[in-house]
Coordinates of C-alpha atoms and ligand atoms in Angstrom, one line a residue:
Chain A
M237 CA 9.8 -26.0 14.6
K238 CA 10.2 -27.6 11.2
I239 CA 9.7 -25.7 8.0
L240 CA 8.8 -27.3 4.7
V241 CA 9.8 -25.3 1.6
G242 CA 8.6 -25.8 -2.0
Y243 CA 11.6 -26.0 -4.3
K244 CA 10.4 -26.4 -7.8
R245 CA 12.7 -26.6 -10.9
V246 CA 11.7 -24.5 -13.8
V247 CA 13.1 -23.1 -17.0
D248 CA 15.5 -20.3 -16.0
Y249 CA 13.9 -16.8 -16.1
N250 CA 16.5 -15.6 -18.6
V251 CA 15.6 -18.1 -21.2
R252 CA 13.7 -16.9 -24.2
I253 CA 10.7 -19.3 -24.4
Q254 CA 10.0 -20.9 -27.7
V255 CA 6.7 -22.6 -28.4
K256 CA 7.2 -25.9 -30.3
P257 CA 6.0 -25.6 -34.0
D258 CA 3.5 -28.4 -33.5
G259 CA 1.9 -26.7 -30.5
T260 CA 2.5 -29.5 -28.1
G261 CA 4.5 -27.5 -25.5
V262 CA 7.5 -25.2 -25.2
V263 CA 11.0 -26.2 -26.0
T264 CA 12.8 -27.5 -22.9
D265 CA 15.5 -29.6 -24.5
G266 CA 18.9 -28.2 -23.8
V267 CA 17.4 -25.2 -22.0
K268 CA 18.8 -24.0 -18.7
L269 CA 16.7 -25.1 -15.7
S270 CA 16.9 -23.4 -12.3
A271 CA 15.1 -23.1 -9.1
N272 CA 11.9 -21.1 -9.3
P273 CA 13.0 -17.7 -8.2
F274 CA 10.2 -17.4 -5.6
D275 CA 11.3 -20.8 -4.2
D276 CA 14.9 -19.6 -3.7
I277 CA 13.4 -16.8 -1.7
A278 CA 11.2 -19.3 0.2
L279 CA 14.3 -21.4 1.1
E280 CA 16.3 -18.3 2.1
E281 CA 13.5 -17.1 4.4
A282 CA 13.4 -20.5 6.1
L283 CA 17.2 -20.6 6.5
R284 CA 17.1 -17.1 8.1
L285 CA 14.4 -18.3 10.6
R286 CA 16.6 -21.3 11.4
E287 CA 19.6 -19.0 11.9
K288 CA 17.5 -16.8 14.2
G289 CA 16.6 -19.9 16.3
V290 CA 12.9 -19.8 15.3
A291 CA 13.2 -23.1 13.4
E292 CA 15.4 -26.1 13.9
E293 CA 15.0 -27.9 10.6
V294 CA 14.4 -26.8 7.0
V295 CA 13.2 -29.4 4.5
A296 CA 13.2 -28.7 0.8
V297 CA 10.5 -30.4 -1.3
G298 CA 10.7 -31.1 -5.0
I299 CA 8.0 -32.9 -7.0
G300 CA 9.3 -34.0 -10.4
P301 CA 11.2 -36.6 -12.5
A302 CA 14.0 -38.8 -11.4
D303 CA 16.7 -36.4 -12.5
L304 CA 15.5 -33.8 -10.0
T305 CA 18.2 -34.9 -7.6
A306 CA 20.9 -32.5 -8.8
H307 CA 18.4 -29.6 -8.3
L308 CA 17.6 -30.7 -4.8
R309 CA 21.3 -30.9 -4.1
N310 CA 21.4 -27.2 -4.8
G311 CA 18.8 -26.6 -2.2
L312 CA 20.8 -28.6 0.3
A313 CA 24.0 -26.7 -0.6
M314 CA 22.1 -23.5 0.0
G315 CA 21.5 -24.8 3.5
A316 CA 18.4 -27.0 3.8
N317 CA 18.9 -29.9 6.3
R318 CA 17.4 -32.5 4.0
A319 CA 15.2 -32.8 1.0
I320 CA 12.1 -34.8 0.0
H321 CA 11.8 -35.8 -3.7
V322 CA 8.4 -36.9 -4.7
V323 CA 9.1 -38.8 -7.9
T324 CA 6.8 -38.5 -10.9
P325 CA 7.5 -38.2 -14.6
D326 CA 4.2 -36.3 -15.0
T327 CA 3.7 -32.5 -14.7
L328 CA 1.4 -32.1 -11.7
Q329 CA -1.0 -29.2 -11.7
P330 CA -1.4 -27.1 -8.5
L331 CA -4.4 -28.9 -7.0
T332 CA -2.5 -32.2 -7.3
A333 CA 0.8 -30.6 -6.0
A334 CA -1.2 -29.2 -3.0
R335 CA -2.5 -32.7 -2.3
V336 CA 1.0 -34.0 -2.3
F337 CA 2.1 -31.2 0.1
L338 CA -0.8 -32.1 2.3
R339 CA 0.4 -35.7 2.6
L340 CA 3.9 -34.5 3.4
V341 CA 2.5 -32.1 6.0
E342 CA 0.6 -34.9 7.7
K343 CA 3.8 -36.9 7.8
E344 CA 6.3 -34.1 8.8
Q345 CA 4.0 -31.9 11.0
P346 CA 5.8 -28.6 10.1
G347 CA 5.0 -25.4 11.9
L348 CA 5.3 -23.5 8.7
V349 CA 5.2 -24.2 5.0
I350 CA 6.8 -21.6 2.7
L351 CA 6.1 -21.8 -1.0
G352 CA 6.7 -19.4 -3.9
K353 CA 3.7 -17.2 -4.8
Q354 CA 3.9 -18.6 -8.3
A355 CA 6.0 -20.9 -10.4
I356 CA 7.3 -19.0 -13.3
D357 CA 6.5 -21.8 -15.8
D358 CA 2.8 -22.3 -15.3
D359 CA 2.3 -18.9 -13.6
A360 CA -0.6 -20.5 -11.8
N361 CA -0.3 -18.8 -8.3
Q362 CA -2.4 -21.5 -6.6
T363 CA -0.6 -24.2 -4.8
G364 CA 0.0 -22.4 -1.4
Q365 CA -3.6 -21.2 -1.2
M366 CA -4.9 -24.7 -2.1
L367 CA -2.7 -26.4 0.5
A368 CA -3.9 -24.0 3.1
A369 CA -7.5 -24.8 2.3
L370 CA -7.0 -28.6 2.3
W371 CA -5.1 -28.3 5.5
D372 CA -7.7 -25.9 7.0
R373 CA -4.9 -23.5 8.1
P374 CA -4.2 -19.8 7.6
Q375 CA -2.6 -18.5 4.4
A376 CA -0.5 -15.4 4.0
T377 CA 0.2 -14.9 0.3
F378 CA 2.6 -12.5 -1.5
A379 CA 4.7 -12.0 1.7
S380 CA 7.3 -9.2 1.6
K381 CA 8.0 -9.4 5.4
L382 CA 7.6 -12.2 7.9
E383 CA 8.0 -12.2 11.7
I384 CA 7.4 -15.2 13.9
A385 CA 6.6 -14.8 17.6
N386 CA 4.3 -16.4 20.2
G387 CA 3.0 -19.0 17.9
K388 CA 1.9 -16.7 15.2
A389 CA 3.2 -15.2 12.0
T390 CA 2.9 -11.5 11.3
V391 CA 3.1 -11.1 7.6
T392 CA 3.3 -8.0 5.4
R393 CA 1.7 -8.8 2.0
E394 CA 2.1 -7.0 -1.3
V395 CA -1.4 -6.2 -2.5
D396 CA -2.7 -4.0 -5.3
A397 CA -3.6 -1.3 -2.8
G398 CA -0.3 -1.2 -1.0
L399 CA 1.0 -3.2 1.9
E400 CA -1.4 -5.3 4.0
V401 CA -0.4 -6.7 7.4
I402 CA -2.1 -9.8 8.7
E403 CA -1.6 -12.2 11.7
A404 CA -1.8 -15.9 11.2
E405 CA -1.7 -18.6 13.9
L406 CA 0.8 -21.4 13.3
P407 CA 0.9 -23.8 11.6
A408 CA 0.4 -21.7 8.4
V409 CA 1.2 -21.5 4.8
I410 CA 3.2 -18.5 3.6
T411 CA 3.9 -17.7 -0.1
T412 CA 6.8 -15.4 -1.0
D413 CA 7.0 -12.2 -3.1
L414 CA 10.2 -11.0 -4.6
R415 CA 11.0 -8.4 -2.0
L416 CA 10.9 -10.7 1.0
N417 CA 14.7 -11.2 0.9
E418 CA 17.7 -11.7 -1.4
P419 CA 18.7 -15.4 -1.6
R420 CA 22.3 -16.2 -0.7
F421 CA 24.8 -17.6 -3.2
I422 CA 25.9 -21.2 -2.9
K423 CA 29.6 -21.6 -2.0
L424 CA 31.8 -24.4 -3.2
P425 CA 32.4 -26.0 0.2
D426 CA 28.6 -26.1 0.7
I427 CA 28.3 -28.1 -2.5
M428 CA 30.7 -30.7 -1.0
K429 CA 28.8 -30.8 2.3
A430 CA 25.5 -31.2 0.5
K431 CA 26.6 -34.5 -0.9
S432 CA 26.2 -36.2 2.5
K433 CA 22.8 -34.7 3.3
P434 CA 19.8 -37.0 3.0
I435 CA 17.2 -36.9 0.2
D436 CA 14.2 -39.0 0.9
T437 CA 12.6 -40.3 -2.3
I438 CA 8.9 -41.0 -2.3
E439 CA 7.1 -42.5 -5.3
F440 CA 4.1 -40.3 -6.2
A441 CA 2.0 -43.4 -6.7
S442 CA 2.6 -44.5 -3.1
L443 CA 1.0 -41.3 -1.7
G444 CA -2.5 -42.3 -2.9
V445 CA -3.1 -38.8 -4.3
D446 CA -5.9 -38.2 -6.7
A447 CA -4.7 -36.7 -10.0
H448 CA -7.5 -37.5 -12.4
D449 CA -9.1 -34.1 -12.2
Q450 CA -6.4 -32.0 -13.8
L451 CA -7.2 -29.5 -16.5
K452 CA -6.8 -30.9 -20.0
T453 CA -4.1 -29.0 -22.0
M454 CA -5.2 -28.7 -25.6
N455 CA -2.4 -26.8 -27.3
Y456 CA 0.3 -24.1 -27.0
T457 CA 0.7 -21.1 -29.2
A458 CA 3.1 -18.2 -29.4
P459 CA 1.6 -14.8 -28.2
A460 CA 0.7 -12.2 -30.8
K461 CA 3.8 -10.2 -31.4
R462 CA 3.8 -6.4 -31.3
S463 CA 5.4 -5.1 -34.4
K464 CA 8.4 -2.8 -34.2
G465 CA 7.3 0.8 -34.3
V466 CA 8.9 4.1 -35.5
M467 CA 11.6 6.2 -34.0
V468 CA 11.1 9.9 -33.6
K469 CA 14.0 12.4 -33.6
D470 CA 13.1 14.7 -30.8
A471 CA 10.5 15.7 -28.1
A472 CA 8.6 18.0 -30.5
E473 CA 8.1 15.2 -33.0
L474 CA 6.9 12.8 -30.3
V475 CA 4.4 15.3 -29.1
A476 CA 3.2 15.9 -32.6
V477 CA 2.7 12.2 -33.3
L478 CA 0.8 11.6 -30.0
K479 CA -1.4 14.6 -30.7
Q480 CA -2.2 13.3 -34.2
K481 CA -3.2 10.0 -32.7
G482 CA -5.5 11.8 -30.3
L483 CA -3.5 10.6 -27.2
L484 CA -2.5 14.0 -25.9
Chain B
M217 CA -26.9 -24.1 -19.2
S218 CA -24.3 -21.9 -17.5
K219 CA -24.8 -20.0 -14.2
I220 CA -21.9 -17.8 -13.3
L221 CA -21.0 -16.4 -9.9
V222 CA -18.7 -13.4 -10.0
I223 CA -16.9 -12.4 -6.8
A224 CA -17.0 -8.6 -6.2
E225 CA -13.8 -6.9 -5.2
H226 CA -14.1 -3.8 -3.2
L227 CA -12.2 -1.4 -0.9
D228 CA -13.4 1.3 1.5
G229 CA -17.0 0.7 0.5
K230 CA -16.3 1.1 -3.3
L231 CA -16.6 -1.6 -5.9
N232 CA -13.3 -2.2 -7.7
P233 CA -13.6 -1.7 -11.5
A234 CA -11.9 -5.1 -11.9
T235 CA -15.2 -6.7 -11.0
A236 CA -16.9 -5.3 -14.1
R237 CA -14.0 -6.8 -16.2
A238 CA -14.7 -10.2 -14.7
V239 CA -18.4 -9.7 -15.6
S240 CA -17.3 -9.1 -19.2
A241 CA -15.6 -12.5 -19.3
A242 CA -18.7 -14.0 -17.8
V243 CA -20.8 -12.5 -20.5
A244 CA -18.5 -14.1 -23.1
V245 CA -19.5 -17.6 -21.8
K246 CA -23.1 -16.7 -22.8
P247 CA -24.6 -18.0 -19.6
D248 CA -28.2 -18.0 -18.4
T249 CA -27.4 -15.9 -15.4
I250 CA -24.6 -13.9 -13.9
D251 CA -24.8 -13.2 -10.2
V252 CA -22.4 -11.0 -8.4
L253 CA -21.5 -11.9 -4.8
V254 CA -20.6 -9.1 -2.4
L255 CA -19.1 -10.1 1.0
S256 CA -18.5 -7.2 3.3
A257 CA -19.4 -5.8 6.7
E258 CA -21.3 -3.1 5.0
V259 CA -22.6 -4.2 1.6
D260 CA -25.1 -1.5 0.5
A261 CA -23.0 1.0 -1.5
I262 CA -21.0 -1.8 -3.1
A263 CA -24.1 -3.9 -4.0
A264 CA -25.7 -0.8 -5.5
D265 CA -22.7 -0.2 -7.7
A266 CA -22.6 -3.9 -8.8
A267 CA -26.3 -3.9 -9.6
K268 CA -25.7 -1.2 -12.3
I269 CA -23.3 -3.4 -14.3
E270 CA -24.8 -4.5 -17.6
G271 CA -25.2 -8.3 -17.8
V272 CA -25.7 -8.8 -14.1
S273 CA -28.8 -10.8 -13.2
R274 CA -28.7 -10.5 -9.4
V275 CA -26.5 -9.2 -6.7
L276 CA -26.2 -11.5 -3.7
T277 CA -24.9 -10.0 -0.5
V278 CA -23.5 -11.5 2.7
T279 CA -23.1 -9.0 5.6
R280 CA -20.9 -10.1 8.4
A281 CA -18.5 -8.2 10.7
E282 CA -15.8 -10.8 9.8
N283 CA -16.0 -9.7 6.2
A284 CA -14.8 -6.2 6.9
H285 CA -11.4 -7.1 5.4
P286 CA -10.7 -9.5 2.5
L287 CA -9.1 -12.4 4.4
A288 CA -9.1 -15.4 2.0
A289 CA -9.5 -18.0 4.9
V290 CA -12.6 -16.2 6.1
L291 CA -14.2 -15.5 2.6
A292 CA -13.5 -18.8 0.9
P293 CA -15.8 -21.1 2.9
Q294 CA -18.7 -18.6 2.3
I295 CA -18.0 -18.4 -1.4
A296 CA -17.7 -22.2 -1.7
K297 CA -21.1 -22.5 0.0
V298 CA -22.8 -20.0 -2.3
A299 CA -21.0 -21.6 -5.3
A300 CA -23.3 -24.7 -5.1
G301 CA -25.5 -24.7 -8.1
Y302 CA -23.2 -22.5 -10.2
S303 CA -21.3 -23.8 -13.2
H304 CA -18.6 -21.1 -13.0
V305 CA -17.1 -19.0 -10.2
F306 CA -15.1 -16.0 -11.6
A307 CA -12.9 -13.6 -9.7
P308 CA -10.6 -10.8 -11.2
S309 CA -7.0 -11.8 -11.4
T310 CA -5.9 -9.1 -8.9
T311 CA -4.1 -9.8 -5.7
F312 CA -7.5 -10.2 -4.1
G313 CA -8.7 -12.8 -6.6
K314 CA -5.4 -14.6 -6.7
D315 CA -5.5 -14.9 -3.0
V316 CA -9.1 -16.2 -2.5
A317 CA -10.0 -18.1 -5.7
P318 CA -7.6 -21.0 -5.3
R319 CA -8.8 -21.4 -1.7
V320 CA -12.3 -21.7 -3.0
A321 CA -11.3 -24.1 -5.7
A322 CA -9.6 -26.4 -3.2
L323 CA -12.6 -26.3 -0.9
L324 CA -14.7 -27.4 -3.9
G325 CA -12.1 -30.0 -4.9
V326 CA -11.7 -28.6 -8.4
A327 CA -8.7 -27.4 -10.5
Q328 CA -8.5 -23.6 -11.1
V329 CA -8.0 -21.8 -14.4
S330 CA -5.8 -18.7 -13.7
D331 CA -5.7 -15.5 -15.8
I332 CA -8.3 -16.3 -18.5
M333 CA -7.5 -14.1 -21.5
S334 CA -10.1 -15.5 -23.9
I335 CA -13.0 -17.8 -23.8
D336 CA -13.2 -20.5 -26.6
G337 CA -16.2 -22.3 -25.2
S338 CA -18.0 -22.7 -21.8
H339 CA -15.2 -24.9 -20.6
T340 CA -12.3 -24.0 -22.9
F341 CA -10.1 -21.1 -22.1
K342 CA -6.8 -19.4 -23.1
R343 CA -4.3 -18.3 -20.5
P344 CA -0.8 -17.0 -20.6
I345 CA 2.1 -19.0 -19.1
Y346 CA 5.9 -18.4 -19.0
A347 CA 5.3 -14.6 -18.3
G348 CA 3.1 -14.4 -21.3
N349 CA 5.7 -15.9 -23.7
A350 CA 3.3 -18.8 -24.5
I351 CA -0.5 -19.1 -24.5
V352 CA -2.0 -22.4 -23.5
T353 CA -5.6 -23.6 -24.3
V354 CA -7.0 -25.6 -21.4
Q355 CA -10.2 -27.5 -21.0
A356 CA -11.9 -27.9 -17.6
D357 CA -14.1 -30.9 -16.7
P358 CA -17.8 -29.9 -17.4
A359 CA -18.8 -32.3 -14.6
H360 CA -17.6 -29.8 -12.0
A361 CA -17.8 -26.1 -11.4
V362 CA -15.1 -24.0 -13.1
V363 CA -13.2 -21.8 -10.7
A364 CA -11.2 -19.2 -12.6
T365 CA -9.5 -15.8 -12.3
I366 CA -9.9 -13.3 -15.1
R367 CA -6.9 -11.5 -16.5
T368 CA -8.3 -8.0 -16.2
A369 CA -6.1 -6.4 -19.0
S370 CA -7.8 -8.7 -21.5
W371 CA -11.3 -7.6 -20.8
A372 CA -12.9 -4.2 -21.1
A373 CA -15.2 -3.4 -18.1
A374 CA -18.8 -4.2 -18.7
A375 CA -20.9 -1.1 -19.2
N376 CA -22.1 0.6 -16.1
G377 CA -25.4 2.4 -15.5
A378 CA -28.2 1.0 -17.6
N379 CA -28.9 -2.0 -15.4
N380 CA -30.8 -2.3 -12.1
A381 CA -30.3 -5.8 -11.0
P382 CA -32.2 -7.0 -7.8
I383 CA -30.1 -7.2 -4.6
E384 CA -30.7 -10.2 -2.4
P385 CA -29.2 -10.7 1.0
L386 CA -28.1 -14.2 1.9
S387 CA -27.6 -15.6 5.4
L388 CA -25.1 -18.3 5.4
D389 CA -25.2 -20.5 8.4
I390 CA -21.5 -21.3 8.6
A391 CA -18.7 -20.7 11.0
V392 CA -15.6 -18.9 9.6
P393 CA -12.1 -19.5 11.0
T394 CA -10.6 -17.0 13.5
H395 CA -7.0 -18.1 13.0
T396 CA -6.2 -15.3 10.5
R397 CA -6.6 -11.7 11.5
F398 CA -6.3 -8.4 9.6
V399 CA -3.9 -5.9 11.2
E400 CA -3.7 -2.9 8.8
L401 CA -3.5 -1.7 5.3
K402 CA -0.8 0.8 4.4
Q403 CA -2.0 2.5 1.2
G404 CA -0.2 5.3 -0.6
K405 CA -2.9 7.9 -0.8
S406 CA -2.9 9.6 -4.1
D407 CA -5.1 11.9 -6.1
R408 CA -3.6 10.6 -9.4
P409 CA -5.6 8.2 -11.7
D410 CA -5.6 4.6 -10.6
L411 CA -2.8 2.6 -12.3
Q412 CA -5.0 -0.4 -13.1
S413 CA -7.8 1.5 -14.8
A414 CA -6.1 4.7 -16.2
N415 CA -6.2 5.5 -19.9
K416 CA -2.6 6.9 -19.7
V417 CA 0.3 5.6 -17.7
V418 CA 3.8 7.1 -17.3
S419 CA 6.3 4.6 -15.8
G420 CA 9.8 5.2 -14.6
G421 CA 12.6 2.7 -14.2
R422 CA 16.1 2.5 -12.7
G423 CA 17.2 5.1 -15.2
V424 CA 15.3 7.7 -13.2
G425 CA 18.1 7.3 -10.6
S426 CA 16.6 8.3 -7.3
K427 CA 13.4 8.9 -5.3
E428 CA 14.0 12.6 -5.6
N429 CA 14.4 12.4 -9.4
F430 CA 11.1 10.5 -9.6
E431 CA 9.4 13.9 -9.1
V432 CA 10.2 14.5 -12.7
I433 CA 8.0 11.5 -13.6
Y434 CA 5.2 12.5 -11.3
R435 CA 5.2 16.0 -12.7
F436 CA 5.1 14.8 -16.3
A437 CA 2.3 12.3 -15.5
D438 CA 0.3 15.1 -13.8
K439 CA 0.8 17.3 -16.8
I440 CA -0.9 14.8 -19.2
G441 CA -3.3 13.3 -16.6
A442 CA -1.7 10.0 -16.4
A443 CA -1.3 7.4 -13.6
V444 CA 2.3 6.6 -12.5
G445 CA 3.9 3.2 -12.8
A446 CA 7.4 1.8 -12.3
S447 CA 9.7 -1.1 -13.1
R448 CA 10.6 -3.6 -10.4
A449 CA 14.1 -2.2 -10.3
A450 CA 12.7 1.3 -9.4
V451 CA 10.6 -0.2 -6.6
D452 CA 13.4 -2.4 -5.3
A453 CA 15.7 0.7 -5.2
G454 CA 13.1 2.4 -3.1
Y455 CA 12.2 5.2 -5.6
V456 CA 8.5 4.4 -5.4
P457 CA 6.1 2.1 -3.3
N458 CA 5.4 -1.5 -4.4
E459 CA 1.9 -0.8 -5.6
L460 CA 3.3 1.1 -8.6
Q461 CA 5.1 -2.0 -10.0
V462 CA 4.1 -3.0 -13.5
G463 CA 4.9 -6.5 -14.9
Q464 CA 4.7 -10.2 -14.3
T465 CA 4.8 -9.9 -10.6
G466 CA 3.2 -6.4 -10.4
K467 CA 0.2 -5.1 -12.2
I468 CA -0.9 -6.2 -15.7
I469 CA -2.3 -3.1 -17.4
A470 CA -3.9 -2.1 -20.7
P471 CA -3.9 1.7 -20.9
E472 CA -4.4 3.5 -24.3
L473 CA -1.0 5.2 -23.9
Y474 CA 2.0 3.8 -22.0
I475 CA 5.1 5.8 -21.7
A476 CA 8.2 3.9 -20.4
I477 CA 11.0 6.2 -19.3
G478 CA 14.4 4.8 -18.3
I479 CA 13.1 1.3 -18.5
S480 CA 15.2 -1.3 -20.4
G481 CA 12.2 -3.6 -21.3
A482 CA 12.9 -6.9 -19.5
I483 CA 10.5 -9.7 -20.5
Q484 CA 9.0 -9.6 -17.0
H485 CA 8.2 -5.9 -17.4
L486 CA 6.8 -6.2 -20.9
T487 CA 4.4 -8.9 -19.7
G488 CA 2.6 -6.2 -17.8
I489 CA 2.0 -3.9 -20.9
K490 CA 1.4 -6.3 -23.8
D491 CA -2.2 -5.1 -24.2
A492 CA -1.4 -1.3 -24.0
G493 CA -2.7 0.6 -27.0
T494 CA 0.4 2.7 -27.8
I495 CA 3.7 2.1 -26.2
V496 CA 6.2 5.0 -26.1
A497 CA 9.8 4.4 -25.0
I498 CA 12.3 7.0 -23.9
N499 CA 15.7 5.6 -23.2
K500 CA 19.3 6.9 -23.6
D501 CA 20.4 3.5 -25.0
G502 CA 19.2 3.0 -28.5
E503 CA 19.8 -0.7 -28.2
A504 CA 17.5 -1.2 -25.2
P505 CA 15.0 -4.1 -25.7
I506 CA 12.1 -1.8 -25.0
F507 CA 12.5 -0.4 -28.5
E508 CA 11.6 -3.8 -30.0
V509 CA 8.0 -3.5 -28.7
A510 CA 7.6 0.3 -28.6
D511 CA 5.3 1.9 -31.1
I512 CA 7.2 5.1 -30.8
G513 CA 10.8 5.3 -29.6
L514 CA 12.8 8.3 -28.6
V515 CA 16.5 8.0 -27.8
G516 CA 18.0 10.4 -25.3
D517 CA 18.5 11.5 -21.8
L518 CA 15.2 11.6 -19.9
F519 CA 16.3 14.6 -17.8
K520 CA 16.7 16.7 -21.0
L521 CA 13.8 15.2 -22.9
I522 CA 11.0 15.5 -20.3
P523 CA 11.3 19.2 -19.9
E524 CA 11.3 19.5 -23.7
L525 CA 8.2 17.3 -23.9
E526 CA 6.4 19.5 -21.3
Q527 CA 7.3 22.5 -23.3
A528 CA 6.2 21.0 -26.6
I529 CA 2.8 20.0 -25.1
G530 CA 2.4 23.6 -23.9
Ligands
FAD186 C1 10.7 -13.7 -11.3 C2 10.9 -12.3 -11.7 C3 9.8 -11.4 -11.8 C4 10.0 -10.1 -12.1 N1 8.9 -9.3 -12.2 C5 9.1 -8.0 -12.7 C6 7.9 -7.1 -12.8 O1 6.8 -7.5 -12.4 N2 8.2 -5.9 -13.3 C7 9.4 -5.4 -13.7 O2 9.5 -4.3 -14.1 N3 10.5 -6.2 -13.5 C8 10.3 -7.5 -13.0 N4 11.4 -8.3 -12.9 C9 12.8 -7.7 -13.1 C10 13.2 -7.5 -14.5 O3 13.9 -8.7 -14.9 C11 14.2 -6.4 -14.7 O4 15.3 -6.6 -13.8 C12 13.6 -5.0 -14.4 O5 12.4 -4.8 -15.1 C13 14.6 -3.9 -14.8 O6 14.1 -2.6 -14.5 P1 14.6 -1.3 -15.3 O7 14.2 -1.5 -16.7 O8 14.0 -0.2 -14.6 O9 16.1 -1.3 -15.0 P2 17.4 -1.6 -16.0 O10 17.2 -2.9 -16.7 O11 18.5 -1.3 -15.1 O12 17.2 -0.4 -17.0 C14 17.4 0.9 -16.8 C15 17.3 1.6 -18.2 O13 17.3 3.0 -18.0 C16 18.1 3.6 -19.0 N5 18.6 4.9 -18.6 C17 19.5 5.1 -17.6 N6 19.7 6.4 -17.4 C18 18.9 7.1 -18.3 C19 18.6 8.4 -18.6 N7 19.2 9.4 -17.9 N8 17.7 8.7 -19.6 C20 17.1 7.7 -20.3 N9 17.3 6.4 -20.0 C21 18.2 6.1 -19.0 C22 19.1 2.6 -19.3 O14 19.6 2.7 -20.7 C23 18.4 1.3 -19.1 O15 17.8 0.8 -20.4 C24 11.3 -9.6 -12.5 C25 12.4 -10.5 -12.4 C26 12.2 -11.8 -12.0 C27 13.4 -12.7 -12.0
AMP187 N1 6.4 -29.6 -8.6 C1 6.6 -28.8 -7.5 N2 7.7 -29.1 -6.7 C2 8.0 -28.3 -5.7 N3 7.2 -27.2 -5.3 C3 6.1 -26.9 -6.1 C4 5.8 -27.8 -7.2 N4 4.6 -27.2 -7.7 C5 4.3 -26.2 -7.0 N5 5.2 -26.0 -6.0 C6 5.2 -24.9 -5.0 O1 4.1 -24.1 -5.2 C7 4.5 -22.7 -5.6 C8 3.4 -22.1 -6.5 O2 3.3 -22.8 -7.7 P1 2.1 -22.6 -8.7 O3 0.8 -22.7 -7.9 O4 2.2 -23.7 -9.7 O5 2.3 -21.2 -9.3 C9 5.9 -22.9 -6.2 O6 6.6 -21.7 -6.1 C10 6.4 -24.0 -5.3 O7 6.9 -23.5 -4.0

């Protein structure tokens, strides 16, 4: 079985996001970029399935500008067999990204597609579900445990009420939650090895994917700030303040 | 001329209050009609609840055995079919809504707006990105239906009780897929207030130190009638189950009172409590970032302070 993994590059989760003063976006110049944390988890899960003998090949997919290569090399160093780089200077929204993944699915015929549950830049939480719909296959979102046997995936999902278990026939789309696994660290020799692994580049325009119907982004603003409050000296004072506010 | 379809969320035959929050957002669009769609194996009790929500014009129901559990692959084609003729389809931005709405959007071939926090016009919306560290205004194409999820913490629940909307059963003549099956739901049964709708929440973090120590948090929460929440670190360490997680990847909540105990205040946690009325932080480290956003801070050891608090409350 082949597994396709979404491997998006985003602003690192430790960066303090600043909205540009003119409201045209957030500051990304000189800011640290990393793999979307959920995508590191997706790749780790795929690698574990390969190590268990469930899958033979793990393909990391990145959609983005020409300089995405270094990022995809990280995915290869982590252990992906090869990478696909769909090249576009534009930011693709989830529906368009899902259409791109559908094209790749048609070409690669994977048994499983593992994406992150959300990209921590747009926080959209859509692409996996949209791909599953366009592909007309099962989806198992927010996975915290995944088992593959007898042509189906048994997935434990983190839902608001607790943990839900569902069964999905393969091929299927899984999206990862944080507790699915802990991604491995990349070791130096693996970085060397990754240099000889193949990256297929595909021009976005060559896929014939419709992108005209994206949402129009009007402007960006900084969120309303909560102002710094007061410090109280002890438990008695805290209780007094809360009672005065009518909260206790 | 807007017509809005709101997808009802429910569990064990009860309507989830997140539905009434999505109705509030629908009301803000100032539409001609707001219909609530209930998909279940047994719709009656849920539909009766939905019919009471103020602002609702009609409750539409689809009763099918396959709808006993909320499987997105099964529900989405039914919702997409009912969506014809509506200008907007709203679902709450809960794990249910996040799972099903994008599948509906893709079936309809339209982009989705996630986590609407305010409505600037019938097709212009504000939503948070980068864990709430930026707010973006987006415009959807009025030529197509808008599919959106509603950030529940931004919207008070629409009032309940005064309305008596008609309930109309639909029969949808469509096949649903069988490739996805429900196995089980493991829920932590609790008599405590529900984390997502409680007025008061007491949360514990890694500083609580162990599952056993978390009893201190539960006891204090019970004393003041609060729901219990937790940081991701506390969930990861196994102190509490996952459904208690508050934050970017947990629950986004807006209680009147939020008390964070032994929680450092990472950005991803703060995302979940931005809309809380009053935030109280208790932490032994006076430099902890949680104090930057807390309305009231108290520095000290939680194991000493909680008993003192309980005593002071009386
Ligand atoms: C993509 C992504 C998503 C994430 N989503 C979430 C999310 O949804 N929710 C979330 O919470 N986190 C989330 N995180 C994790 C987040 O970054 C932090 O790691 C986490 O919130 C830390 O939890 P904590 O504050 O309990 O632990 P720590 O940061 O370890 O803080 C523990 C605190 O307890 C205090 N303390 C210790 N002992 C005592 C004592 N005896 N008395 C009083 N105080 C004491 C310490 O001073 C410290 O401030 C996410 C991370 C990533 C990368
Ligand atoms: N540009 C992209 N490149 C690679 N993967 C992507 C891209 N956009 C979305 N994805 C995948 O889809 C997931 C969910 O993204 P989103 O729907 O934008 O929150 C991500 O975690 C990735 O796995």
